[in-house]
PDB file of C-alpha atoms in Angstrom:
ATOM      1  CA  MET A   1       0.000   0.000   0.000  1.00  0.00           C
ATOM      2  CA  GLU A   2       1.319   3.446  -0.855  1.00  0.00           C
ATOM      3  CA  ARG A   3       2.104   5.931   1.887  1.00  0.00           C
ATOM      4  CA  GLY A   4      -0.382   8.499   0.562  1.00  0.00           C
ATOM      5  CA  ASN A   5      -3.193   5.974   0.696  1.00  0.00           C
ATOM      6  CA  VAL A   6      -2.306   5.030   4.267  1.00  0.00           C
ATOM      7  CA  LEU A   7      -2.326   8.675   5.397  1.00  0.00           C
ATOM      8  CA  ALA A   8      -5.645   9.219   3.614  1.00  0.00           C
ATOM      9  CA  SER A   9      -7.180   6.215   5.369  1.00  0.00           C
ATOM     10  CA  ILE A  10      -5.875   7.441   8.761  1.00  0.00           C
ATOM     11  CA  LYS A  11      -7.353  10.884   8.092  1.00  0.00           C
ATOM     12  CA  LYS A  12     -10.711   9.418   7.049  1.00  0.00           C
ATOM     13  CA  ASP A  13     -10.804   7.211  10.157  1.00  0.00           C
ATOM     14  CA  ILE A  14     -10.144  10.178  12.454  1.00  0.00           C
ATOM     15  CA  GLU A  15     -12.718  12.309  10.593  1.00  0.00           C
ATOM     16  CA  ASN A  16     -15.320   9.601  11.230  1.00  0.00           C
ATOM     17  CA  HIS A  17     -14.710   9.908  14.995  1.00  0.00           C
ATOM     18  CA  VAL A  18     -14.890  13.724  15.351  1.00  0.00           C
ATOM     19  CA  GLY A  19     -16.749  14.606  18.541  1.00  0.00           C
ATOM     20  CA  GLU A  20     -16.083  11.249  20.182  1.00  0.00           C
ATOM     21  CA  SER A  21     -14.061  10.540  23.304  1.00  0.00           C
ATOM     22  CA  VAL A  22     -10.591   9.173  22.805  1.00  0.00           C
ATOM     23  CA  THR A  23      -7.682   7.996  24.934  1.00  0.00           C
ATOM     24  CA  LEU A  24      -4.496   9.563  23.639  1.00  0.00           C
ATOM     25  CA  LYS A  25      -1.121   7.948  24.249  1.00  0.00           C
ATOM     26  CA  ALA A  26       1.717  10.186  23.069  1.00  0.00           C
ATOM     27  CA  ASN A  27       5.451   9.588  23.069  1.00  0.00           C
ATOM     28  CA  GLY A  28       7.144  12.510  24.804  1.00  0.00           C
ATOM     29  CA  GLY A  29      10.681  11.407  23.993  1.00  0.00           C
ATOM     30  CA  ARG A  30      13.351  10.128  26.359  1.00  0.00           C
ATOM     31  CA  ARG A  31      11.142   7.294  27.619  1.00  0.00           C
ATOM     32  CA  ARG A  32       8.298   9.642  28.551  1.00  0.00           C
ATOM     33  CA  THR A  33       4.794   8.653  27.573  1.00  0.00           C
ATOM     34  CA  PHE A  34       1.761  10.831  28.167  1.00  0.00           C
ATOM     35  CA  VAL A  35      -1.697   9.307  28.496  1.00  0.00           C
ATOM     36  CA  ASN A  36      -4.661  11.696  28.368  1.00  0.00           C
ATOM     37  CA  LYS A  37      -8.366  11.495  27.702  1.00  0.00           C
ATOM     38  CA  GLY A  38     -10.036  13.952  25.408  1.00  0.00           C
ATOM     39  CA  THR A  39     -12.355  14.598  22.505  1.00  0.00           C
ATOM     40  CA  ILE A  40     -11.413  14.888  18.847  1.00  0.00           C
ATOM     41  CA  GLU A  41     -12.520  18.422  18.106  1.00  0.00           C
ATOM     42  CA  LYS A  42     -11.638  19.170  14.480  1.00  0.00           C
ATOM     43  CA  THR A  43      -9.667  17.840  11.538  1.00  0.00           C
ATOM     44  CA  TYR A  44      -7.666  19.827   9.029  1.00  0.00           C
ATOM     45  CA  PRO A  45      -5.829  18.729   5.849  1.00  0.00           C
ATOM     46  CA  SER A  46      -2.596  17.891   7.683  1.00  0.00           C
ATOM     47  CA  ILE A  47      -3.422  17.937  11.430  1.00  0.00           C
ATOM     48  CA  PHE A  48      -6.181  17.119  13.908  1.00  0.00           C
ATOM     49  CA  VAL A  49      -7.096  18.802  17.193  1.00  0.00           C
ATOM     50  CA  VAL A  50      -7.879  17.026  20.482  1.00  0.00           C
ATOM     51  CA  ARG A  51      -9.383  18.907  23.452  1.00  0.00           C
ATOM     52  CA  LEU A  52      -8.133  17.358  26.686  1.00  0.00           C
ATOM     53  CA  ASP A  53     -10.623  16.498  29.456  1.00  0.00           C
ATOM     54  CA  SER A  54      -8.226  17.395  32.267  1.00  0.00           C
ATOM     55  CA  ASP A  55      -8.241  21.095  31.324  1.00  0.00           C
ATOM     56  CA  ALA A  56     -11.165  22.580  29.383  1.00  0.00           C
ATOM     57  CA  GLN A  57      -8.972  25.218  27.715  1.00  0.00           C
ATOM     58  CA  ARG A  58      -6.108  22.940  26.609  1.00  0.00           C
ATOM     59  CA  THR A  59      -5.957  21.543  23.113  1.00  0.00           C
ATOM     60  CA  VAL A  60      -3.224  19.546  21.444  1.00  0.00           C
ATOM     61  CA  THR A  61      -2.594  19.067  17.744  1.00  0.00           C
ATOM     62  CA  TYR A  62      -0.981  16.146  15.990  1.00  0.00           C
ATOM     63  CA  SER A  63      -0.349  15.290  12.370  1.00  0.00           C
ATOM     64  CA  TYR A  64      -1.639  12.169  10.673  1.00  0.00           C
ATOM     65  CA  SER A  65       1.959  11.060  10.154  1.00  0.00           C
ATOM     66  CA  ASP A  66       2.336  10.974  13.972  1.00  0.00           C
ATOM     67  CA  VAL A  67      -0.338   8.265  13.999  1.00  0.00           C
ATOM     68  CA  LEU A  68       1.364   6.473  11.104  1.00  0.00           C
ATOM     69  CA  THR A  69       4.752   6.413  12.864  1.00  0.00           C
ATOM     70  CA  LYS A  70       3.074   5.465  16.178  1.00  0.00           C
ATOM     71  CA  THR A  71       4.298   8.586  17.965  1.00  0.00           C
ATOM     72  CA  VAL A  72       0.624   9.005  18.893  1.00  0.00           C
ATOM     73  CA  GLN A  73      -1.839   6.185  19.506  1.00  0.00           C
ATOM     74  CA  LEU A  74      -5.588   6.752  19.626  1.00  0.00           C
ATOM     75  CA  VAL A  75      -8.045   4.440  21.367  1.00  0.00           C
ATOM     76  CA  TYR A  76     -11.668   5.287  20.636  1.00  0.00           C
ATOM     77  CA  ALA A  77     -14.157   5.006  23.516  1.00  0.00           C
TER      78      ALA A  77
END
C-alpha cells in the first residue's frame, strides 16, 4: 500500500470519529509517555485537534503522520 493511501485512510478514520471521546497515548521522547483522555474536536488537511478532558482550555494538535509512525496512539471510547 502506498504511503499516501495510508495517510488518507488514517485521516478518514479520524474524521469519522470527530466529537467522540478518545484515549491519547503520546510519546514525549526520552522514555516519557503521556496518556490523556479527550475529545477529537476538528480535523484539518494535515493535522487534527484534540481537546483534553483534564483542562477545558487545553488543546493539542498532531499530524496524521504521527499516527502512522506510532508517535501518537488513539483508542476510541
